[in-house]
Amino acid sequence: MTRVFSGIQPTGHLTLGNYLGAMRRWAEVDQHRADSLFCVVDLHALTVDHDPARVRRLSRQTATLLLAAGLDPEVCTVFLQSHVDEHTRLSYLLECVATDGEMRRMIQYKEKAAKERERGGSVRLSLLTYPVLMAADILAYGTDEVPVGEDQAQHVELTRDLAVRFNQRYGHTFTVPRTTLPPVAARVMNLQDPTRKMGKSDDSGAGVVYLLDEPDVVRKKVLRAVTDSGREVVYDRAERPGLANLLDILAACTGGNPESLADVYDSYGSLKKDTAEAVVEVLRPLQARHRELCADPSYVEGVLRDGAEKARALARPTVDTAYRAIGLLPPVAEPSLSAAR
């Protein structure tokens, strides 16, 4: 059976972009068609300055929202990255296969490092090497497919390169995964700046719809979305990014086609109003389920405990094989009581 792995960082409150670009597809499609693992990648949240208490709080909230979005622990595996040691065990081996040049070519590292240099600071080493940890997340489970947004596709390509290189040097150990991108709204953009994605760590929040935003807050944000010059409603990502973003969001919420939807509207106002209501309706059941889960924290804890146990059992044989293949001796077993006598 095809195996799918994907993860999400607890670096901020989850957004509409996270849901439409990834989480909904995980719940509606991926968990039912494959042996699927979905991970809160909390170790990745440590690559930037962070408040430890906030990371713990957001890790729990992220896991709860994944379940609220429809992930079923009876069908798929939901767990926290830091609860499965095989991720960090394998990451170091892959660092011994990756090159410095590959890491420095990663677009996200280049962008974040440039911003820090402008401020007179520097980034953590873990930000440079985190694509290798991401590769370990994927390769530990013999993953066939990685459903991700467009901004993470480069990291999956690196994962493929590392898997092939390790297999060629040390013998076949890893499955070489492939990227799968959702067909609509793979990258929902910021409502106030449609040239950049709707991110969890946005400073202002005015252009970001969070999954737990109240309906009136959602409406206000969408109605205040930046549009483009001109009056005609057309779908053109390059020349009319604001309108294209609204049409993408509406299409993703209603199951329509953004180009066809553009023909339906003759004003920006009516498009914004319908988009706002569509977003409110999409979030309504998710928010209701989130409230139910928050009222039963022991259930979420049990899901994460059982998920980690299952993930650990899946990953350990592959990681142990990689340790032997690269040249490391297995640990010496303790002598049994009968043998000691």
mmCIF file of C-alpha atoms in Angstrom:
data_model
loop_
_atom_site.group_PDB
_atom_site.id
_atom_site.type_symbol
_atom_site.label_atom_id
_atom_site.label_comp_id
_atom_site.label_asym_id
_atom_site.label_seq_id
_atom_site.Cartn_x
_atom_site.Cartn_y
_atom_site.Cartn_z
ATOM 1 C CA MET A 1 0.000 0.000 0.000
ATOM 2 C CA THR A 2 1.243 3.515 -0.809
ATOM 3 C CA ARG A 3 2.679 5.293 2.235
ATOM 4 C CA VAL A 4 2.145 9.026 2.693
ATOM 5 C CA PHE A 5 3.948 11.289 5.176
ATOM 6 C CA SER A 6 3.480 14.974 5.801
ATOM 7 C CA GLY A 7 4.068 17.347 8.678
ATOM 8 C CA ILE A 8 3.237 20.800 9.910
ATOM 9 C CA GLN A 9 5.225 23.130 12.150
ATOM 10 C CA PRO A 10 3.798 24.569 15.391
ATOM 11 C CA THR A 11 5.452 27.947 14.766
ATOM 12 C CA GLY A 12 2.199 29.902 14.824
ATOM 13 C CA HIS A 13 -1.574 29.560 14.764
ATOM 14 C CA LEU A 14 -2.732 27.497 11.801
ATOM 15 C CA THR A 15 -4.226 29.413 8.905
ATOM 16 C CA LEU A 16 -6.734 29.052 6.120
ATOM 17 C CA GLY A 17 -3.734 28.480 3.861
ATOM 18 C CA ASN A 18 -2.674 25.479 5.945
ATOM 19 C CA TYR A 19 -6.173 24.053 5.742
ATOM 20 C CA LEU A 20 -6.954 24.618 2.061
ATOM 21 C CA GLY A 21 -3.406 23.897 0.931
ATOM 22 C CA ALA A 22 -2.821 20.720 2.916
ATOM 23 C CA MET A 23 -4.933 19.679 5.894
ATOM 24 C CA ARG A 24 -8.259 19.253 4.109
ATOM 25 C CA ARG A 25 -6.708 17.054 1.445
ATOM 26 C CA TRP A 26 -5.005 14.977 4.133
ATOM 27 C CA ALA A 27 -8.373 14.373 5.791
ATOM 28 C CA GLU A 28 -10.561 13.933 2.725
ATOM 29 C CA VAL A 29 -8.185 12.081 0.406
ATOM 30 C CA ASP A 30 -4.775 11.013 1.628
ATOM 31 C CA GLN A 31 -5.648 9.194 4.848
ATOM 32 C CA HIS A 32 -8.184 7.027 2.981
ATOM 33 C CA ARG A 33 -6.116 6.112 -0.073
ATOM 34 C CA ALA A 34 -2.816 5.289 1.645
ATOM 35 C CA ASP A 35 -1.032 4.217 4.794
ATOM 36 C CA SER A 36 -0.684 7.786 6.072
ATOM 37 C CA LEU A 37 1.358 9.457 8.800
ATOM 38 C CA PHE A 38 0.804 13.091 9.801
ATOM 39 C CA CYS A 39 3.281 14.679 12.156
ATOM 40 C CA VAL A 40 3.472 17.877 14.191
ATOM 41 C CA VAL A 41 7.127 18.659 13.460
ATOM 42 C CA ASP A 42 7.892 20.426 16.719
ATOM 43 C CA LEU A 43 11.677 20.032 16.407
ATOM 44 C CA HIS A 44 11.570 22.272 13.347
ATOM 45 C CA ALA A 45 10.010 24.996 15.495
ATOM 46 C CA LEU A 46 13.300 25.267 17.405
ATOM 47 C CA THR A 47 15.232 26.544 14.367
ATOM 48 C CA VAL A 48 14.221 30.137 15.174
ATOM 49 C CA ASP A 49 13.927 32.190 18.360
ATOM 50 C CA HIS A 50 10.983 30.824 20.315
ATOM 51 C CA ASP A 51 9.226 30.777 23.661
ATOM 52 C CA PRO A 52 9.309 27.177 24.995
ATOM 53 C CA ALA A 53 5.880 27.465 26.609
ATOM 54 C CA ARG A 54 4.405 28.765 23.365
ATOM 55 C CA VAL A 55 5.909 25.894 21.362
ATOM 56 C CA ARG A 56 4.323 23.389 23.740
ATOM 57 C CA ARG A 57 0.980 25.194 23.588
ATOM 58 C CA LEU A 58 0.994 25.448 19.790
ATOM 59 C CA SER A 59 2.097 21.810 19.424
ATOM 60 C CA ARG A 60 -0.995 20.678 21.316
ATOM 61 C CA GLN A 61 -3.216 23.120 19.435
ATOM 62 C CA THR A 62 -1.827 21.989 16.074
ATOM 63 C CA ALA A 63 -2.432 18.323 16.888
ATOM 64 C CA THR A 64 -5.956 19.141 18.048
ATOM 65 C CA LEU A 65 -6.700 21.068 14.855
ATOM 66 C CA LEU A 66 -5.430 18.196 12.718
ATOM 67 C CA LEU A 67 -7.962 15.952 14.417
ATOM 68 C CA ALA A 68 -10.653 18.643 14.146
ATOM 69 C CA ALA A 69 -9.962 18.876 10.412
ATOM 70 C CA GLY A 70 -10.922 15.229 10.064
ATOM 71 C CA LEU A 71 -7.817 13.115 10.561
ATOM 72 C CA ASP A 72 -9.002 9.848 12.080
ATOM 73 C CA PRO A 73 -6.503 8.020 14.358
ATOM 74 C CA GLU A 74 -8.297 4.779 13.513
ATOM 75 C CA VAL A 75 -7.346 5.329 9.860
ATOM 76 C CA CYS A 76 -4.017 7.232 9.967
ATOM 77 C CA THR A 77 -1.172 7.943 12.388
ATOM 78 C CA VAL A 78 -0.979 11.325 14.128
ATOM 79 C CA PHE A 79 2.001 12.086 16.374
ATOM 80 C CA LEU A 80 4.623 14.563 17.534
ATOM 81 C CA GLN A 81 8.040 14.464 15.863
ATOM 82 C CA SER A 82 9.958 14.843 19.137
ATOM 83 C CA HIS A 83 8.242 11.751 20.549
ATOM 84 C CA VAL A 84 9.978 9.496 18.001
ATOM 85 C CA ASP A 85 13.774 9.432 18.424
ATOM 86 C CA GLU A 86 14.334 7.897 15.005
ATOM 87 C CA HIS A 87 13.916 11.311 13.377
ATOM 88 C CA THR A 88 17.011 12.765 15.023
ATOM 89 C CA ARG A 89 18.938 9.496 14.794
ATOM 90 C CA LEU A 90 18.522 9.431 11.033
ATOM 91 C CA SER A 91 19.045 13.164 10.585
ATOM 92 C CA TYR A 92 22.716 12.959 11.548
ATOM 93 C CA LEU A 93 23.379 10.134 9.104
ATOM 94 C CA LEU A 94 21.855 12.207 6.308
ATOM 95 C CA GLU A 95 23.969 15.209 7.319
ATOM 96 C CA CYS A 96 26.922 12.937 6.576
ATOM 97 C CA VAL A 97 25.574 12.498 3.037
ATOM 98 C CA ALA A 98 24.372 16.057 2.314
ATOM 99 C CA THR A 99 26.687 18.889 1.268
ATOM 100 C CA ASP A 100 27.086 22.437 2.523
ATOM 101 C CA GLY A 101 26.288 23.806 -0.938
ATOM 102 C CA GLU A 102 22.972 21.952 -1.075
ATOM 103 C CA MET A 103 21.902 23.421 2.240
ATOM 104 C CA ARG A 104 22.809 26.974 1.304
ATOM 105 C CA ARG A 105 20.846 26.756 -1.940
ATOM 106 C CA MET A 106 17.579 26.126 -0.128
ATOM 107 C CA ILE A 107 15.298 29.092 -0.873
ATOM 108 C CA GLN A 108 13.794 29.389 2.605
ATOM 109 C CA TYR A 109 17.244 29.440 4.222
ATOM 110 C CA LYS A 110 18.485 32.090 1.798
ATOM 111 C CA GLU A 111 15.458 34.305 2.414
ATOM 112 C CA LYS A 112 15.519 34.047 6.207
ATOM 113 C CA ALA A 113 19.306 34.410 6.415
ATOM 114 C CA ALA A 114 19.151 37.540 4.254
ATOM 115 C CA LYS A 115 16.510 39.080 6.518
ATOM 116 C CA GLU A 116 18.591 38.403 9.603
ATOM 117 C CA ARG A 117 21.698 39.888 8.015
ATOM 118 C CA GLU A 118 19.716 43.040 7.250
ATOM 119 C CA ARG A 119 18.941 43.283 10.972
ATOM 120 C CA GLY A 120 22.582 42.745 11.839
ATOM 121 C CA GLY A 121 21.986 39.258 13.221
ATOM 122 C CA SER A 122 22.521 35.665 12.159
ATOM 123 C CA VAL A 123 20.434 32.510 11.955
ATOM 124 C CA ARG A 124 20.797 29.309 13.931
ATOM 125 C CA LEU A 125 22.761 26.423 12.446
ATOM 126 C CA SER A 126 19.630 24.282 12.744
ATOM 127 C CA LEU A 127 17.900 26.509 10.180
ATOM 128 C CA LEU A 128 20.626 25.619 7.678
ATOM 129 C CA THR A 129 20.368 21.892 8.356
ATOM 130 C CA TYR A 130 16.632 21.566 8.943
ATOM 131 C CA PRO A 131 15.963 20.310 5.369
ATOM 132 C CA VAL A 132 18.046 17.269 6.327
ATOM 133 C CA LEU A 133 15.865 16.688 9.385
ATOM 134 C CA MET A 134 12.863 17.011 7.082
ATOM 135 C CA ALA A 135 14.425 14.394 4.819
ATOM 136 C CA ALA A 136 14.845 12.118 7.844
ATOM 137 C CA ASP A 137 11.181 12.663 8.750
ATOM 138 C CA ILE A 138 10.211 11.376 5.323
ATOM 139 C CA LEU A 139 12.755 8.622 4.692
ATOM 140 C CA ALA A 140 12.415 6.956 8.093
ATOM 141 C CA TYR A 141 8.999 5.637 7.125
ATOM 142 C CA GLY A 142 9.629 4.333 3.624
ATOM 143 C CA THR A 143 7.433 7.134 2.331
ATOM 144 C CA ASP A 144 6.174 6.961 -1.252
ATOM 145 C CA GLU A 145 4.392 10.331 -1.453
ATOM 146 C CA VAL A 146 4.779 13.659 0.344
ATOM 147 C CA PRO A 147 1.773 15.993 -0.048
ATOM 148 C CA VAL A 148 3.162 19.497 0.479
ATOM 149 C CA GLY A 149 2.667 23.077 -0.641
ATOM 150 C CA GLU A 150 4.734 24.545 -3.452
ATOM 151 C CA ASP A 151 7.079 26.261 -0.986
ATOM 152 C CA GLN A 152 8.247 22.890 0.371
ATOM 153 C CA ALA A 153 8.681 21.098 -2.967
ATOM 154 C CA GLN A 154 12.394 21.988 -3.095
ATOM 155 C CA HIS A 155 12.960 20.215 0.222
ATOM 156 C CA VAL A 156 11.314 17.044 -1.061
ATOM 157 C CA GLU A 157 13.606 17.163 -4.097
ATOM 158 C CA LEU A 158 16.567 17.335 -1.694
ATOM 159 C CA THR A 159 15.126 14.332 0.142
ATOM 160 C CA ARG A 160 15.020 12.407 -3.119
ATOM 161 C CA ASP A 161 18.637 13.329 -3.875
ATOM 162 C CA LEU A 162 19.816 12.223 -0.424
ATOM 163 C CA ALA A 163 17.933 8.930 -0.657
ATOM 164 C CA VAL A 164 19.431 8.121 -4.063
ATOM 165 C CA ARG A 165 22.948 9.113 -2.930
ATOM 166 C CA PHE A 166 22.737 7.028 0.261
ATOM 167 C CA ASN A 167 21.414 4.022 -1.654
ATOM 168 C CA GLN A 168 24.185 4.272 -4.251
ATOM 169 C CA ARG A 169 26.981 4.607 -1.683
ATOM 170 C CA TYR A 170 25.845 2.219 1.030
ATOM 171 C CA GLY A 171 23.316 -0.131 -0.518
ATOM 172 C CA HIS A 172 19.588 0.170 -1.054
ATOM 173 C CA THR A 173 18.060 1.444 2.182
ATOM 174 C CA PHE A 174 15.477 4.123 1.424
ATOM 175 C CA THR A 175 12.396 4.437 -0.718
ATOM 176 C CA VAL A 176 12.750 7.474 -3.012
ATOM 177 C CA PRO A 177 9.611 9.583 -2.401
ATOM 178 C CA ARG A 178 7.739 11.897 -4.754
ATOM 179 C CA THR A 179 5.936 15.186 -4.188
ATOM 180 C CA THR A 180 2.173 15.549 -4.636
ATOM 181 C CA LEU A 181 0.667 19.052 -4.904
ATOM 182 C CA PRO A 182 -3.056 19.761 -4.420
ATOM 183 C CA PRO A 183 -4.710 20.982 -7.650
ATOM 184 C CA VAL A 184 -6.384 24.120 -6.236
ATOM 185 C CA ALA A 185 -5.175 26.695 -3.701
ATOM 186 C CA ALA A 186 -1.854 24.944 -3.189
ATOM 187 C CA ARG A 187 -0.540 28.288 -2.016
ATOM 188 C CA VAL A 188 -3.063 30.659 -0.465
ATOM 189 C CA MET A 189 -1.641 34.166 -0.388
ATOM 190 C CA ASN A 190 -1.733 36.928 2.228
ATOM 191 C CA LEU A 191 -4.891 39.040 1.893
ATOM 192 C CA GLN A 192 -2.945 42.259 2.427
ATOM 193 C CA ASP A 193 0.062 41.290 0.324
ATOM 194 C CA PRO A 194 -0.934 38.722 -2.325
ATOM 195 C CA THR A 195 2.658 38.390 -3.515
ATOM 196 C CA ARG A 196 3.536 36.312 -0.429
ATOM 197 C CA LYS A 197 1.896 33.287 1.106
ATOM 198 C CA MET A 198 -0.505 33.329 4.028
ATOM 199 C CA GLY A 199 1.943 32.295 6.747
ATOM 200 C CA LYS A 200 1.523 31.258 10.388
ATOM 201 C CA SER A 201 4.250 33.613 11.560
ATOM 202 C CA ASP A 202 2.916 36.761 9.872
ATOM 203 C CA ASP A 203 3.675 39.782 12.053
ATOM 204 C CA SER A 204 0.430 41.728 11.657
ATOM 205 C CA GLY A 205 -2.222 39.058 11.099
ATOM 206 C CA ALA A 206 -4.403 41.484 9.117
ATOM 207 C CA GLY A 207 -3.923 39.499 5.926
ATOM 208 C CA VAL A 208 -4.113 36.080 7.564
ATOM 209 C CA VAL A 209 -7.281 34.113 8.319
ATOM 210 C CA TYR A 210 -6.564 31.847 11.270
ATOM 211 C CA LEU A 211 -8.526 28.635 11.666
ATOM 212 C CA LEU A 212 -9.858 29.725 15.048
ATOM 213 C CA ASP A 213 -10.827 33.258 14.005
ATOM 214 C CA GLU A 214 -14.416 34.185 14.898
ATOM 215 C CA PRO A 215 -16.774 34.479 11.882
ATOM 216 C CA ASP A 216 -16.986 38.282 12.143
ATOM 217 C CA VAL A 217 -13.193 38.498 12.201
ATOM 218 C CA VAL A 218 -12.996 36.314 9.103
ATOM 219 C CA ARG A 219 -15.502 38.483 7.272
ATOM 220 C CA LYS A 220 -13.667 41.671 8.187
ATOM 221 C CA LYS A 221 -10.322 40.344 6.962
ATOM 222 C CA VAL A 222 -11.683 39.093 3.645
ATOM 223 C CA LEU A 223 -13.723 42.239 2.968
ATOM 224 C CA ARG A 224 -10.596 44.329 3.555
ATOM 225 C CA ALA A 225 -8.461 42.187 1.237
ATOM 226 C CA VAL A 226 -6.219 44.082 -1.164
ATOM 227 C CA THR A 227 -7.393 43.919 -4.772
ATOM 228 C CA ASP A 228 -5.938 45.315 -7.976
ATOM 229 C CA SER A 229 -6.429 48.319 -10.210
ATOM 230 C CA GLY A 230 -9.242 48.109 -12.732
ATOM 231 C CA ARG A 231 -12.875 47.083 -12.385
ATOM 232 C CA GLU A 232 -13.195 43.877 -14.381
ATOM 233 C CA VAL A 233 -13.066 40.624 -12.425
ATOM 234 C CA VAL A 234 -10.533 38.413 -14.203
ATOM 235 C CA TYR A 235 -8.299 35.566 -13.105
ATOM 236 C CA ASP A 236 -4.676 36.515 -13.746
ATOM 237 C CA ARG A 237 -2.111 35.512 -11.120
ATOM 238 C CA ALA A 238 0.668 37.600 -12.650
ATOM 239 C CA GLU A 239 -1.170 40.872 -13.343
ATOM 240 C CA ARG A 240 -4.048 40.692 -10.828
ATOM 241 C CA PRO A 241 -2.692 38.731 -7.829
ATOM 242 C CA GLY A 242 -5.203 40.118 -5.328
ATOM 243 C CA LEU A 243 -8.223 39.055 -7.356
ATOM 244 C CA ALA A 244 -6.606 35.739 -8.255
ATOM 245 C CA ASN A 245 -6.064 34.992 -4.565
ATOM 246 C CA LEU A 246 -9.723 35.662 -3.718
ATOM 247 C CA LEU A 247 -10.871 33.518 -6.633
ATOM 248 C CA ASP A 248 -8.517 30.706 -5.600
ATOM 249 C CA ILE A 249 -9.860 30.812 -2.048
ATOM 250 C CA LEU A 250 -13.493 30.852 -3.205
ATOM 251 C CA ALA A 251 -12.838 27.995 -5.616
ATOM 252 C CA ALA A 252 -11.159 25.916 -2.919
ATOM 253 C CA CYS A 253 -14.014 26.535 -0.479
ATOM 254 C CA THR A 254 -16.818 25.799 -2.941
ATOM 255 C CA GLY A 255 -15.252 23.206 -5.226
ATOM 256 C CA GLY A 256 -15.379 25.550 -8.203
ATOM 257 C CA ASN A 257 -12.876 26.660 -10.798
ATOM 258 C CA PRO A 258 -11.230 30.075 -10.310
ATOM 259 C CA GLU A 259 -11.287 30.992 -14.015
ATOM 260 C CA SER A 260 -14.973 30.103 -14.312
ATOM 261 C CA LEU A 261 -15.854 31.921 -11.096
ATOM 262 C CA ALA A 262 -14.326 35.122 -12.474
ATOM 263 C CA ASP A 263 -17.044 35.160 -15.142
ATOM 264 C CA VAL A 264 -19.759 35.096 -12.480
ATOM 265 C CA TYR A 265 -18.844 38.410 -10.819
ATOM 266 C CA ASP A 266 -19.074 41.952 -12.095
ATOM 267 C CA SER A 267 -17.721 43.685 -8.974
ATOM 268 C CA TYR A 268 -15.015 43.247 -6.386
ATOM 269 C CA GLY A 269 -17.505 43.775 -3.562
ATOM 270 C CA SER A 270 -19.752 40.846 -4.441
ATOM 271 C CA LEU A 271 -16.727 38.582 -4.891
ATOM 272 C CA LYS A 272 -15.353 39.551 -1.480
ATOM 273 C CA LYS A 273 -18.708 39.038 0.225
ATOM 274 C CA ASP A 274 -19.214 35.568 -1.236
ATOM 275 C CA THR A 275 -15.625 34.592 -0.493
ATOM 276 C CA ALA A 276 -15.977 35.704 3.127
ATOM 277 C CA GLU A 277 -19.147 33.656 3.635
ATOM 278 C CA ALA A 278 -17.603 30.624 1.925
ATOM 279 C CA VAL A 279 -14.612 30.754 4.284
ATOM 280 C CA VAL A 280 -16.871 31.101 7.348
ATOM 281 C CA GLU A 281 -18.854 28.024 6.295
ATOM 282 C CA VAL A 282 -15.738 25.966 5.605
ATOM 283 C CA LEU A 283 -14.338 26.749 9.056
ATOM 284 C CA ARG A 284 -17.598 26.275 10.974
ATOM 285 C CA PRO A 285 -17.482 22.452 11.424
ATOM 286 C CA LEU A 286 -13.741 22.493 12.095
ATOM 287 C CA GLN A 287 -14.157 25.040 14.885
ATOM 288 C CA ALA A 288 -17.045 23.103 16.406
ATOM 289 C CA ARG A 289 -15.011 19.882 16.469
ATOM 290 C CA HIS A 290 -12.035 21.769 17.934
ATOM 291 C CA ARG A 291 -14.194 22.911 20.862
ATOM 292 C CA GLU A 292 -15.263 19.323 21.502
ATOM 293 C CA LEU A 293 -11.678 18.055 21.493
ATOM 294 C CA CYS A 294 -10.489 20.820 23.822
ATOM 295 C CA ALA A 295 -13.106 19.665 26.309
ATOM 296 C CA ASP A 296 -11.505 16.186 26.315
ATOM 297 C CA PRO A 297 -7.706 16.712 26.465
ATOM 298 C CA SER A 298 -7.068 13.131 27.557
ATOM 299 C CA TYR A 299 -8.356 11.922 24.197
ATOM 300 C CA VAL A 300 -5.816 14.040 22.287
ATOM 301 C CA GLU A 301 -3.034 12.877 24.601
ATOM 302 C CA GLY A 302 -3.999 9.262 23.964
ATOM 303 C CA VAL A 303 -3.989 9.791 20.195
ATOM 304 C CA LEU A 304 -0.483 11.282 20.335
ATOM 305 C CA ARG A 305 0.822 8.532 22.616
ATOM 306 C CA ASP A 306 -0.542 5.733 20.446
ATOM 307 C CA GLY A 307 0.545 7.517 17.270
ATOM 308 C CA ALA A 308 4.125 7.862 18.495
ATOM 309 C CA GLU A 309 4.249 4.201 19.459
ATOM 310 C CA LYS A 310 3.052 3.147 16.017
ATOM 311 C CA ALA A 311 5.384 5.562 14.227
ATOM 312 C CA ARG A 312 8.343 4.373 16.281
ATOM 313 C CA ALA A 313 7.678 0.758 15.338
ATOM 314 C CA LEU A 314 7.511 1.701 11.654
ATOM 315 C CA ALA A 315 10.655 3.844 11.620
ATOM 316 C CA ARG A 316 13.063 1.863 13.771
ATOM 317 C CA PRO A 317 13.799 -0.999 11.335
ATOM 318 C CA THR A 318 14.654 1.428 8.508
ATOM 319 C CA VAL A 319 16.832 3.619 10.715
ATOM 320 C CA ASP A 320 18.623 0.611 12.209
ATOM 321 C CA THR A 321 19.302 -0.641 8.676
ATOM 322 C CA ALA A 322 20.727 2.773 7.739
ATOM 323 C CA TYR A 323 23.057 2.699 10.774
ATOM 324 C CA ARG A 324 24.436 -0.673 9.739
ATOM 325 C CA ALA A 325 24.704 0.301 6.066
ATOM 326 C CA ILE A 326 26.745 3.443 6.719
ATOM 327 C CA GLY A 327 29.272 1.534 8.821
ATOM 328 C CA LEU A 328 28.172 1.713 12.477
ATOM 329 C CA LEU A 329 28.315 -1.252 14.803
ATOM 330 C CA PRO A 330 25.029 -2.299 16.380
ATOM 331 C CA PRO A 331 24.816 -1.887 20.167
ATOM 332 C CA VAL A 332 26.006 -4.842 22.198
ATOM 333 C CA ALA A 333 23.103 -6.602 23.821
ATOM 334 C CA GLU A 334 23.063 -7.146 27.571
ATOM 335 C CA PRO A 335 23.755 -10.810 28.450
ATOM 336 C CA SER A 336 20.674 -12.710 29.482
ATOM 337 C CA LEU A 337 20.328 -13.898 33.085
ATOM 338 C CA SER A 338 20.608 -17.568 32.069
ATOM 339 C CA ALA A 339 23.765 -16.902 30.040
ATOM 340 C CA ALA A 340 25.354 -15.041 32.933
ATOM 341 C CA ARG A 341 24.888 -18.093 35.142
#
